[in-house]
CSV table of C-alpha atoms and ligand atoms in Angstrom, one decimal:
chain,number,residue,atom,x,y,z
A,77,MET,CA,-39.8,-44.5,-98.1
A,78,PRO,CA,-42.3,-47.4,-97.6
A,79,LYS,CA,-45.4,-45.4,-96.9
A,80,VAL,CA,-47.9,-48.1,-97.4
A,81,LYS,CA,-48.0,-50.5,-94.5
A,82,GLY,CA,-50.3,-53.0,-96.3
A,83,LEU,CA,-54.0,-53.7,-96.4
A,84,LYS,CA,-56.3,-53.8,-93.4
A,85,CYS,CA,-59.7,-55.2,-93.0
A,86,ARG,CA,-62.3,-52.5,-92.4
A,87,GLU,CA,-64.3,-54.8,-90.1
A,88,CYS,CA,-61.9,-56.9,-87.9
A,89,GLY,CA,-58.7,-54.9,-88.4
A,90,ARG,CA,-56.7,-57.9,-89.6
A,91,GLU,CA,-53.6,-56.9,-91.6
A,92,TYR,CA,-52.5,-58.2,-95.0
A,93,PRO,CA,-49.6,-57.5,-97.3
A,94,ALA,CA,-50.1,-55.0,-100.1
A,95,GLU,CA,-51.2,-57.6,-102.7
A,96,PRO,CA,-54.1,-57.9,-105.1
A,97,LEU,CA,-56.5,-58.8,-102.4
A,98,HIS,CA,-59.8,-57.2,-101.6
A,99,VAL,CA,-61.7,-59.3,-99.0
A,100,CYS,CA,-60.7,-60.4,-95.5
A,101,GLU,CA,-60.3,-64.2,-95.3
A,102,PHE,CA,-61.7,-64.3,-91.8
A,103,CYS,CA,-64.7,-62.0,-91.8
A,104,PHE,CA,-65.2,-61.2,-95.5
A,105,GLY,CA,-64.9,-57.5,-94.7
A,106,PRO,CA,-63.5,-55.2,-97.4
A,107,LEU,CA,-59.8,-54.4,-97.3
A,108,GLU,CA,-58.4,-50.9,-97.3
A,109,VAL,CA,-54.9,-49.5,-97.8
A,110,ALA,CA,-53.2,-48.6,-94.5
A,111,TYR,CA,-50.4,-45.9,-94.4
A,112,ASP,CA,-47.6,-45.1,-92.1
A,113,TYR,CA,-48.9,-41.6,-91.3
A,114,PRO,CA,-46.0,-40.5,-89.0
A,115,ALA,CA,-43.5,-41.2,-91.7
A,116,ILE,CA,-45.6,-39.4,-94.3
A,117,LYS,CA,-46.1,-36.4,-91.9
A,118,ARG,CA,-42.3,-36.0,-91.7
A,119,ALA,CA,-42.0,-35.8,-95.5
A,120,MET,CA,-45.2,-34.1,-96.7
A,121,THR,CA,-45.6,-30.4,-96.5
A,122,ARG,CA,-47.9,-27.9,-98.3
A,123,LYS,CA,-44.8,-26.6,-100.0
A,124,ARG,CA,-43.8,-30.0,-101.3
A,125,ILE,CA,-47.3,-30.6,-102.6
A,126,GLU,CA,-47.5,-27.2,-104.3
A,127,ALA,CA,-44.2,-27.8,-106.0
A,128,GLY,CA,-45.5,-31.1,-107.5
A,129,PRO,CA,-47.1,-31.6,-110.9
A,130,PRO,CA,-50.5,-30.0,-111.6
A,131,SER,CA,-52.2,-33.4,-111.4
A,132,ILE,CA,-53.3,-36.0,-108.8
A,133,TRP,CA,-49.7,-37.1,-108.6
A,134,ARG,CA,-48.8,-34.1,-106.4
A,135,TYR,CA,-50.4,-36.2,-103.7
A,136,GLN,CA,-48.4,-39.3,-104.5
A,137,ASP,CA,-47.2,-39.7,-100.9
A,138,LEU,CA,-50.8,-40.5,-100.1
A,139,LEU,CA,-51.4,-42.9,-103.0
A,140,PRO,CA,-50.7,-46.7,-102.9
A,141,ILE,CA,-48.1,-47.0,-105.6
A,142,GLU,CA,-44.5,-47.8,-105.3
A,143,GLY,CA,-42.8,-46.2,-108.3
A,144,GLU,CA,-43.8,-43.5,-110.7
A,145,ALA,CA,-47.3,-43.1,-112.3
A,146,ALA,CA,-47.4,-45.4,-115.3
A,147,VAL,CA,-50.5,-43.9,-116.9
A,148,GLY,CA,-52.8,-40.9,-116.4
A,149,ARG,CA,-50.1,-38.5,-115.7
A,150,HIS,CA,-52.3,-35.5,-116.5
A,151,CYS,CA,-55.3,-36.5,-114.4
A,152,GLY,CA,-56.8,-34.3,-111.8
A,153,MET,CA,-56.2,-30.7,-110.6
A,154,THR,CA,-59.5,-29.8,-112.3
A,155,PRO,CA,-61.0,-26.4,-111.7
A,156,LEU,CA,-62.7,-25.4,-108.4
A,157,ILE,CA,-65.1,-22.7,-109.7
A,158,LYS,CA,-66.6,-20.0,-107.5
A,159,ALA,CA,-70.2,-20.3,-108.8
A,160,THR,CA,-71.7,-16.9,-108.1
A,161,ASN,CA,-74.6,-17.2,-110.5
A,162,LEU,CA,-75.6,-20.7,-109.3
A,163,ALA,CA,-75.2,-19.5,-105.7
A,164,LYS,CA,-77.6,-16.6,-106.4
A,165,ALA,CA,-80.1,-18.9,-108.1
A,166,LEU,CA,-80.0,-21.2,-105.0
A,167,GLY,CA,-80.1,-18.4,-102.6
A,168,VAL,CA,-76.8,-19.1,-100.8
A,169,LYS,CA,-73.7,-17.0,-100.0
A,170,GLU,CA,-70.7,-19.1,-101.2
A,171,LEU,CA,-70.9,-22.1,-103.5
A,172,TYR,CA,-68.1,-23.8,-105.4
A,173,VAL,CA,-68.3,-26.3,-108.2
A,174,LYS,CA,-65.5,-28.9,-108.3
A,175,ASN,CA,-65.5,-29.5,-112.0
A,176,ASP,CA,-64.5,-33.0,-113.1
A,177,THR,CA,-66.4,-32.7,-116.3
A,178,VAL,CA,-63.0,-31.7,-117.7
A,179,ASN,CA,-60.9,-34.3,-116.0
A,180,HIS,CA,-58.2,-35.8,-118.3
A,181,PRO,CA,-58.5,-38.0,-120.3
A,182,THR,CA,-62.1,-39.2,-120.3
A,183,LEU,CA,-64.0,-36.4,-118.7
A,184,SER,CA,-65.1,-37.9,-115.4
A,185,PHE,CA,-63.8,-38.3,-111.9
A,186,LYS,CA,-63.2,-42.0,-112.8
A,187,ASP,CA,-59.9,-41.1,-114.4
A,188,ARG,CA,-58.6,-40.5,-110.8
A,189,VAL,CA,-59.3,-44.0,-109.7
A,190,VAL,CA,-58.3,-45.7,-112.9
A,191,ALA,CA,-54.9,-43.8,-113.1
A,192,VAL,CA,-54.1,-45.3,-109.7
A,193,ALA,CA,-55.6,-48.8,-110.3
A,194,VAL,CA,-53.9,-49.4,-113.7
A,195,THR,CA,-50.6,-48.1,-112.4
A,196,LYS,CA,-51.0,-50.6,-109.5
A,197,ALA,CA,-52.1,-53.4,-111.8
A,198,MET,CA,-48.9,-52.9,-113.8
A,199,GLU,CA,-46.8,-52.9,-110.7
A,200,PHE,CA,-48.4,-56.3,-109.8
A,201,GLY,CA,-47.6,-57.5,-113.3
A,202,PHE,CA,-51.1,-58.0,-114.7
A,203,GLN,CA,-51.4,-58.3,-118.5
A,204,VAL,CA,-55.1,-57.7,-118.7
A,205,VAL,CA,-57.2,-55.0,-117.0
A,206,ALA,CA,-61.0,-55.1,-116.7
A,207,CYS,CA,-63.9,-53.6,-115.0
A,208,ALA,CA,-67.7,-53.8,-114.3
A,209,SER,CA,-69.0,-50.3,-115.2
A,210,THR,CA,-72.0,-48.0,-115.3
A,211,GLY,CA,-70.3,-46.1,-118.1
A,212,ASN,CA,-67.6,-43.7,-117.0
A,213,LEU,CA,-65.4,-46.4,-115.6
A,214,ALA,CA,-65.7,-48.2,-119.0
A,215,ASN,CA,-64.4,-45.1,-120.8
A,216,SER,CA,-61.6,-44.6,-118.4
A,217,VAL,CA,-60.3,-48.2,-118.2
A,218,ALA,CA,-60.4,-48.5,-122.0
A,219,ALA,CA,-58.4,-45.3,-122.4
A,220,HIS,CA,-55.8,-46.1,-119.7
A,221,ALA,CA,-55.4,-49.7,-121.0
A,222,ALA,CA,-54.7,-48.2,-124.5
A,223,GLU,CA,-52.1,-45.9,-123.0
A,224,ALA,CA,-50.5,-48.8,-121.0
A,225,ASN,CA,-50.5,-51.1,-124.0
A,226,LEU,CA,-52.6,-53.6,-122.0
A,227,GLU,CA,-55.5,-55.8,-123.2
A,228,SER,CA,-58.8,-54.8,-121.6
A,229,PHE,CA,-62.2,-56.4,-121.0
A,230,ILE,CA,-64.9,-53.9,-120.2
A,231,PHE,CA,-68.3,-55.2,-118.9
A,232,VAL,CA,-71.3,-52.9,-119.0
A,233,PRO,CA,-75.1,-53.1,-118.9
A,234,ALA,CA,-76.5,-53.5,-122.4
A,235,ASP,CA,-78.7,-50.4,-122.2
A,236,LEU,CA,-76.0,-47.8,-121.7
A,237,GLU,CA,-76.0,-44.4,-123.4
A,238,GLN,CA,-74.6,-44.1,-126.9
A,239,GLY,CA,-71.9,-41.6,-125.7
A,240,LYS,CA,-70.6,-44.0,-123.1
A,241,VAL,CA,-70.5,-46.9,-125.5
A,242,LEU,CA,-68.7,-45.0,-128.3
A,243,GLY,CA,-66.5,-43.3,-125.7
A,244,THR,CA,-65.4,-46.8,-124.8
A,245,LEU,CA,-65.2,-48.5,-128.2
A,246,ILE,CA,-62.9,-45.8,-129.7
A,247,TYR,CA,-60.0,-47.1,-127.6
A,248,ASN,CA,-60.5,-50.6,-129.1
A,249,PRO,CA,-61.0,-52.6,-126.0
A,250,ASN,CA,-63.0,-55.9,-125.7
A,251,LEU,CA,-66.4,-54.4,-124.8
A,252,VAL,CA,-68.9,-56.9,-123.4
A,253,ALA,CA,-72.5,-55.7,-123.1
A,254,VAL,CA,-74.4,-57.8,-120.6
A,255,GLU,CA,-78.2,-58.1,-120.8
A,256,GLY,CA,-78.8,-57.2,-117.2
A,257,ASN,CA,-78.4,-54.3,-114.8
A,258,TYR,CA,-75.1,-53.2,-113.2
A,259,ASP,CA,-75.6,-55.4,-110.1
A,260,GLU,CA,-75.9,-58.4,-112.4
A,261,VAL,CA,-72.8,-57.3,-114.4
A,262,ASN,CA,-70.9,-56.9,-111.2
A,263,ARG,CA,-71.8,-60.4,-109.9
A,264,LEU,CA,-70.8,-62.0,-113.2
A,265,CYS,CA,-67.5,-60.1,-113.1
A,266,SER,CA,-66.6,-61.4,-109.6
A,267,GLU,CA,-66.8,-64.9,-111.1
A,268,ILE,CA,-64.8,-63.9,-114.2
A,269,ALA,CA,-62.1,-62.3,-112.0
A,270,ASP,CA,-61.7,-65.5,-110.0
A,271,LYS,CA,-61.6,-67.7,-113.1
A,272,TYR,CA,-59.3,-65.7,-115.4
A,273,GLY,CA,-57.2,-63.8,-112.8
A,274,TRP,CA,-57.4,-60.4,-114.6
A,275,ALA,CA,-57.0,-57.1,-112.8
A,276,PHE,CA,-60.6,-55.9,-112.3
A,277,VAL,CA,-60.0,-52.4,-111.2
A,278,ASN,CA,-63.1,-52.1,-109.1
A,279,ILE,CA,-63.2,-55.7,-107.8
A,280,ASN,CA,-59.8,-57.4,-107.0
A,281,ILE,CA,-57.9,-54.1,-107.3
A,282,ARG,CA,-60.6,-52.1,-105.5
A,283,PRO,CA,-58.6,-51.2,-102.4
A,284,TYR,CA,-56.0,-49.4,-104.6
A,285,TYR,CA,-58.6,-48.0,-107.1
A,286,ALA,CA,-60.7,-46.4,-104.3
A,287,GLU,CA,-57.7,-44.5,-103.0
A,288,GLY,CA,-57.6,-42.4,-106.2
A,289,SER,CA,-60.9,-40.8,-105.1
A,290,LYS,CA,-59.2,-39.1,-102.2
A,291,THR,CA,-57.5,-36.7,-104.6
A,292,PHE,CA,-60.9,-35.1,-105.2
A,293,GLY,CA,-61.0,-34.1,-101.6
A,294,TYR,CA,-57.3,-33.1,-101.4
A,295,GLU,CA,-57.7,-30.8,-104.3
A,296,ILE,CA,-60.8,-29.1,-102.9
A,297,ALA,CA,-59.0,-28.4,-99.7
A,298,GLU,CA,-55.8,-27.1,-101.4
A,299,GLN,CA,-57.8,-25.0,-103.9
A,300,LEU,CA,-59.7,-23.4,-101.0
A,301,GLY,CA,-56.4,-22.3,-99.6
A,302,TRP,CA,-55.8,-25.3,-97.4
A,303,ARG,CA,-59.1,-25.5,-95.6
A,304,ALA,CA,-62.1,-27.9,-95.6
A,305,PRO,CA,-65.5,-26.5,-96.7
A,306,ASP,CA,-68.6,-26.6,-94.4
A,307,HIS,CA,-70.4,-28.9,-96.8
A,308,ILE,CA,-69.6,-31.2,-99.8
A,309,VAL,CA,-72.5,-32.7,-101.8
A,310,VAL,CA,-71.4,-35.9,-103.6
A,311,PRO,CA,-73.3,-38.1,-106.0
A,312,ALA,CA,-73.2,-41.7,-104.9
A,313,ALA,CA,-73.3,-44.9,-106.9
A,314,GLY,CA,-71.3,-47.7,-105.1
A,315,GLY,CA,-70.6,-45.1,-102.4
A,316,SER,CA,-66.8,-45.1,-102.7
A,317,LEU,CA,-66.2,-41.5,-103.8
A,318,ILE,CA,-68.1,-39.9,-100.8
A,319,THR,CA,-66.3,-42.3,-98.4
A,320,LYS,CA,-62.9,-41.5,-99.9
A,321,ILE,CA,-63.3,-37.7,-100.1
A,322,TRP,CA,-63.9,-37.9,-96.3
A,323,LYS,CA,-60.9,-40.1,-95.8
A,324,GLY,CA,-58.8,-37.7,-97.8
A,325,LEU,CA,-59.9,-34.7,-95.7
A,326,LYS,CA,-59.3,-36.5,-92.5
A,327,GLU,CA,-55.8,-37.5,-93.6
A,328,LEU,CA,-55.0,-33.8,-94.3
A,329,GLU,CA,-56.2,-33.0,-90.8
A,330,THR,CA,-54.1,-35.8,-89.3
A,331,LEU,CA,-51.0,-34.6,-91.2
A,332,GLY,CA,-51.5,-31.1,-90.1
A,333,LEU,CA,-52.0,-29.9,-93.7
A,334,ILE,CA,-55.4,-28.3,-92.8
A,335,LYS,CA,-56.3,-27.0,-89.4
A,336,GLU,CA,-59.5,-29.0,-89.0
A,337,CYS,CA,-62.1,-30.8,-91.0
A,338,LYS,CA,-65.7,-30.2,-89.9
A,339,THR,CA,-67.1,-30.8,-93.3
A,340,ARG,CA,-70.6,-32.3,-93.5
A,341,MET,CA,-70.8,-34.8,-96.2
A,342,HIS,CA,-74.1,-35.1,-98.1
A,343,ALA,CA,-75.1,-37.9,-100.5
A,344,ALA,CA,-77.0,-37.3,-103.7
A,345,GLN,CA,-78.8,-40.1,-105.5
A,346,ALA,CA,-81.6,-40.5,-108.0
A,347,ALA,CA,-85.1,-41.2,-106.7
A,348,GLY,CA,-85.2,-44.2,-109.0
A,349,CYS,CA,-82.0,-45.7,-107.4
A,350,GLY,CA,-81.3,-44.3,-104.0
A,351,PRO,CA,-80.5,-47.1,-101.6
A,352,ILE,CA,-77.9,-45.1,-99.7
A,353,VAL,CA,-80.1,-42.0,-99.3
A,354,ASN,CA,-83.0,-44.3,-98.3
A,355,SER,CA,-80.9,-45.6,-95.4
A,356,ILE,CA,-79.9,-42.1,-94.4
A,357,LYS,CA,-83.5,-40.9,-94.4
A,358,GLU,CA,-84.6,-44.0,-92.5
A,359,GLY,CA,-81.7,-43.7,-90.0
A,360,SER,CA,-80.8,-47.4,-90.6
A,361,ASP,CA,-77.3,-48.7,-91.4
A,362,THR,CA,-78.8,-51.6,-93.3
A,363,ILE,CA,-78.7,-50.8,-97.0
A,364,LYS,CA,-81.7,-52.3,-98.8
A,365,PRO,CA,-80.9,-53.2,-102.4
A,366,VAL,CA,-83.2,-51.6,-105.0
A,367,LYS,CA,-83.9,-52.3,-108.7
A,368,PRO,CA,-82.6,-49.2,-110.6
A,369,LYS,CA,-84.9,-47.1,-112.7
A,370,THR,CA,-83.4,-43.7,-113.5
A,371,ILE,CA,-81.9,-41.6,-116.3
A,372,ALA,CA,-78.8,-41.2,-114.1
A,373,LYS,CA,-77.3,-44.4,-115.4
A,374,SER,CA,-73.8,-43.7,-114.0
A,375,LEU,CA,-75.3,-43.8,-110.5
A,376,ALA,CA,-77.6,-46.8,-111.2
A,377,ILE,CA,-76.2,-49.3,-108.6
A,378,GLY,CA,-78.9,-50.9,-106.7
A,379,ASN,CA,-76.7,-52.9,-104.3
A,380,PRO,CA,-73.8,-50.5,-103.5
A,381,ALA,CA,-70.5,-52.1,-102.4
A,382,ASP,CA,-69.6,-49.3,-100.1
A,383,GLY,CA,-73.2,-48.3,-99.2
A,384,TYR,CA,-72.7,-49.1,-95.5
A,385,TYR,CA,-69.5,-47.0,-95.3
A,386,ALA,CA,-71.0,-44.1,-97.2
A,387,TYR,CA,-73.9,-44.2,-94.7
A,388,LYS,CA,-71.4,-44.1,-91.8
A,389,VAL,CA,-69.5,-41.2,-93.3
A,390,VAL,CA,-72.7,-39.2,-93.8
A,391,VAL,CA,-73.8,-39.8,-90.2
A,392,GLU,CA,-70.4,-39.3,-88.6
A,393,SER,CA,-69.9,-36.0,-90.4
A,394,GLY,CA,-73.3,-34.7,-89.6
A,395,GLY,CA,-74.5,-34.7,-93.2
A,396,TYR,CA,-77.6,-35.9,-94.9
A,397,GLY,CA,-78.9,-37.2,-98.2
A,398,GLU,CA,-81.4,-36.2,-100.9
A,399,HIS,CA,-83.0,-37.8,-103.9
A,400,ALA,CA,-83.7,-36.3,-107.4
A,401,THR,CA,-86.5,-37.4,-109.8
A,402,ASP,CA,-85.7,-37.7,-113.5
A,403,GLU,CA,-87.4,-34.4,-114.1
A,404,GLU,CA,-85.3,-32.7,-111.4
A,405,ILE,CA,-82.2,-34.2,-112.8
A,406,VAL,CA,-82.8,-32.6,-116.2
A,407,ASP,CA,-83.7,-29.3,-114.5
A,408,GLY,CA,-80.5,-29.6,-112.5
A,409,MET,CA,-78.4,-30.1,-115.6
A,410,LYS,CA,-80.0,-27.1,-117.2
A,411,LEU,CA,-79.6,-24.9,-114.2
A,412,LEU,CA,-75.9,-25.7,-113.9
A,413,ALA,CA,-75.4,-25.0,-117.6
A,414,SER,CA,-77.4,-21.8,-117.8
A,415,THR,CA,-75.9,-20.3,-114.7
A,416,GLU,CA,-72.3,-21.4,-114.8
A,417,GLY,CA,-71.7,-22.6,-118.4
A,418,ILE,CA,-70.9,-26.1,-117.3
A,419,PHE,CA,-72.5,-29.1,-119.2
A,420,SER,CA,-72.6,-32.0,-116.7
A,421,GLU,CA,-74.0,-35.4,-117.2
A,422,THR,CA,-77.0,-36.7,-115.4
A,423,ALA,CA,-75.1,-37.3,-112.2
A,424,GLY,CA,-74.4,-33.6,-112.1
A,425,GLY,CA,-78.1,-33.0,-112.4
A,426,VAL,CA,-78.7,-35.3,-109.4
A,427,THR,CA,-76.1,-33.3,-107.4
A,428,VAL,CA,-77.5,-29.9,-108.2
A,429,ALA,CA,-81.1,-31.0,-107.5
A,430,ALA,CA,-80.1,-32.7,-104.2
A,431,THR,CA,-78.2,-29.5,-103.2
A,432,LYS,CA,-81.3,-27.4,-104.0
A,433,ARG,CA,-83.4,-29.6,-101.7
A,434,LEU,CA,-80.7,-29.6,-98.9
A,435,ILE,CA,-80.8,-25.8,-99.0
A,436,GLU,CA,-84.5,-25.4,-99.2
A,437,THR,CA,-85.1,-27.8,-96.2
A,438,GLY,CA,-82.6,-25.9,-94.1
A,439,VAL,CA,-80.1,-28.8,-93.8
A,440,VAL,CA,-77.5,-26.7,-95.5
A,441,PRO,CA,-77.5,-23.2,-94.0
A,442,ARG,CA,-77.4,-20.4,-96.6
A,443,ASP,CA,-74.4,-18.7,-95.2
A,444,ASP,CA,-72.1,-21.7,-95.2
A,445,LEU,CA,-69.3,-22.6,-97.6
A,446,ILE,CA,-70.7,-25.3,-99.9
A,447,VAL,CA,-68.9,-27.4,-102.5
A,448,ILE,CA,-70.8,-29.5,-105.0
A,449,SER,CA,-69.1,-32.4,-106.8
A,450,ILE,CA,-69.7,-32.4,-110.6
A,451,THR,CA,-68.3,-35.7,-111.7
A,452,GLY,CA,-69.0,-36.3,-115.4
A,453,ASN,CA,-69.4,-34.6,-118.7
A,454,GLY,CA,-72.8,-33.9,-120.3
A,455,LEU,CA,-71.7,-34.7,-123.9
A,456,LYS,CA,-71.8,-38.4,-122.8
A,457,THR,CA,-75.4,-38.4,-121.8
A,458,GLN,CA,-77.1,-36.2,-124.4
A,459,GLU,CA,-80.2,-38.5,-124.5
A,460,ALA,CA,-81.2,-37.1,-121.1
A,461,VAL,CA,-81.8,-33.5,-122.4
A,462,VAL,CA,-83.2,-34.3,-125.9
A,463,GLY,CA,-86.5,-32.5,-126.2
A,464,ALA,CA,-86.0,-30.6,-123.0
A,465,LEU,CA,-84.2,-27.6,-124.4
A,466,LYS,CA,-85.2,-24.4,-126.1
A,467,PRO,CA,-85.1,-25.3,-129.8
A,468,ALA,CA,-82.9,-23.7,-132.5
A,469,THR,CA,-84.4,-21.0,-134.6
A,470,TYR,CA,-84.5,-21.8,-138.4
A,471,ILE,CA,-84.2,-19.1,-140.9
A,472,LYS,CA,-83.5,-18.5,-144.6
A,473,PRO,CA,-80.0,-17.0,-145.4
A,474,ALA,CA,-81.5,-13.5,-145.6
A,475,LEU,CA,-81.6,-10.6,-143.2
A,476,ARG,CA,-85.4,-10.3,-143.5
A,477,SER,CA,-85.8,-13.8,-142.4
A,478,PHE,CA,-83.6,-13.2,-139.4
A,479,ASP,CA,-85.5,-9.9,-138.6
A,480,GLU,CA,-88.7,-11.8,-138.5
A,481,ALA,CA,-87.3,-14.6,-136.4
A,482,LEU,CA,-85.9,-12.1,-134.0
A,483,GLY,CA,-89.3,-10.5,-133.7
A,484,ARG,CA,-90.8,-13.8,-132.8
A,485,LEU,CA,-88.0,-14.6,-130.3
A,486,ARG,CA,-88.3,-11.3,-128.6
A,487,SER,CA,-92.1,-11.6,-128.3
A,488,GLY,CA,-91.6,-15.0,-126.8
A,489,ALA,CA,-93.7,-16.7,-129.4
A,490,SER,CA,-92.9,-20.3,-129.9
A,491,ILE,CA,-90.9,-20.9,-133.0
A,492,GLU,CA,-89.9,-23.9,-135.1
A,493,PRO,CA,-90.3,-27.5,-133.9
A,494,ASN,CA,-87.5,-28.9,-131.8
A,495,LEU,CA,-84.7,-29.9,-134.2
A,496,ILE,CA,-83.3,-32.6,-131.9
A,497,ALA,CA,-86.6,-34.1,-131.1
A,498,SER,CA,-87.8,-34.2,-134.6
A,499,ARG,CA,-84.7,-36.0,-135.8
A,500,SER,CA,-84.7,-38.7,-133.3
H,8,PLP,C1,-69.1,-43.7,-110.7
H,8,PLP,C2,-69.6,-42.3,-110.6
H,8,PLP,C3,-70.0,-41.7,-109.4
H,8,PLP,C4,-70.1,-42.4,-108.1
H,8,PLP,O1,-69.1,-43.2,-107.8
H,8,PLP,P1,-69.0,-44.2,-106.5
H,8,PLP,O2,-67.7,-44.1,-106.0
H,8,PLP,O3,-69.4,-45.6,-107.1
H,8,PLP,O4,-70.1,-43.8,-105.5
H,8,PLP,C5,-70.4,-40.4,-109.4
H,8,PLP,N1,-70.5,-39.7,-110.6
H,8,PLP,C6,-70.2,-40.2,-111.8
H,8,PLP,C7,-70.3,-39.4,-113.0
H,8,PLP,C8,-69.7,-41.5,-111.8
H,8,PLP,O5,-69.4,-42.1,-113.0
H,9,ZN,ZN1,-61.8,-59.1,-91.4
């Protein structure tokens, strides 16, 4: 069944064949994958999806690949956790965590987009895959290229966290650290893509790549028993994920797989890099680029490619946006970990902090059903919490030593110096 009709310009609507293209020749608008929904509707039922594999590929009818998945077969279907402790801490009735800290294989939601993009790149016959990345995409492209036996070139800003660098190098790609911020890396990569003709997953393969993010939304709806929540809070970098979760939910509505989608989509960004949230707060659809300065490096895109569309989704859905300072990001990471036992990266701290503010300001009513998007694993951004945690207690290997320490712990007296801080 040819379910993909082709590519379509988001601005002028001009249609293109499903090739490795990403901008409209006429108006320079971004291209998007267009589907034959009536045909999909005839084939796709809840039952058919539920009988599929426990991965993103159960939604293959709504993904832009022709054959079978070539890589990333175990990606997706991450837990949707009813977060009772966090709900209590935030003073709300019903809150869920969509937990992509445990997404396979590289522990962030980026595996969803890369599984689709690399499969598509292989269908197109590319020999080299590449990306411009703020970190998680680097990990994921390197891992999937290894699985696919493809050469890879990964471009990142030179100041990336150690965990993101090692978590890329281990797959033996060509890692290129560029002395500049993400926006400069991205500009350079556009030129490299033109010159060398490689499959840059988030540049010339971007229309296909972006579709992978829809599965985050499909899973939330399916895991809630085939319904859309009242709110989803989404961390935004380039603004693609929030746009595509919305597209995914609207597709389920169109296909009759959920009754209705009245979800309000909220964007979460760092105060030190929040161009999309700035626009939302100013009520202007012009995204003003910023120079990023935040510990949330995975979200540090000052000139977001899909910023305008993210803004549109937020406004159309009746959502809003909030910023998080570096201090609030760390507090958010600690709150999520101490209430739910989930160690998220800095982006998760941004989401928790923004959610807290959306609730406190009354934008998100306390009785509504809220889902927060936790998109990456905390083991990759350990620098962020160094020195911000209760230190370990050091004792001699003797019961008396422990008894004394316990006395001090219970009396709340401060104990030994912070192990982590003192070693760095
Ligand atoms: C890339 C990324 C995002 C945001 O992705 P966009 O689609 O660019 O908005 C969110 N969280 C994490 C952890 C990411 O790595
Ligand atoms: Zn166009």
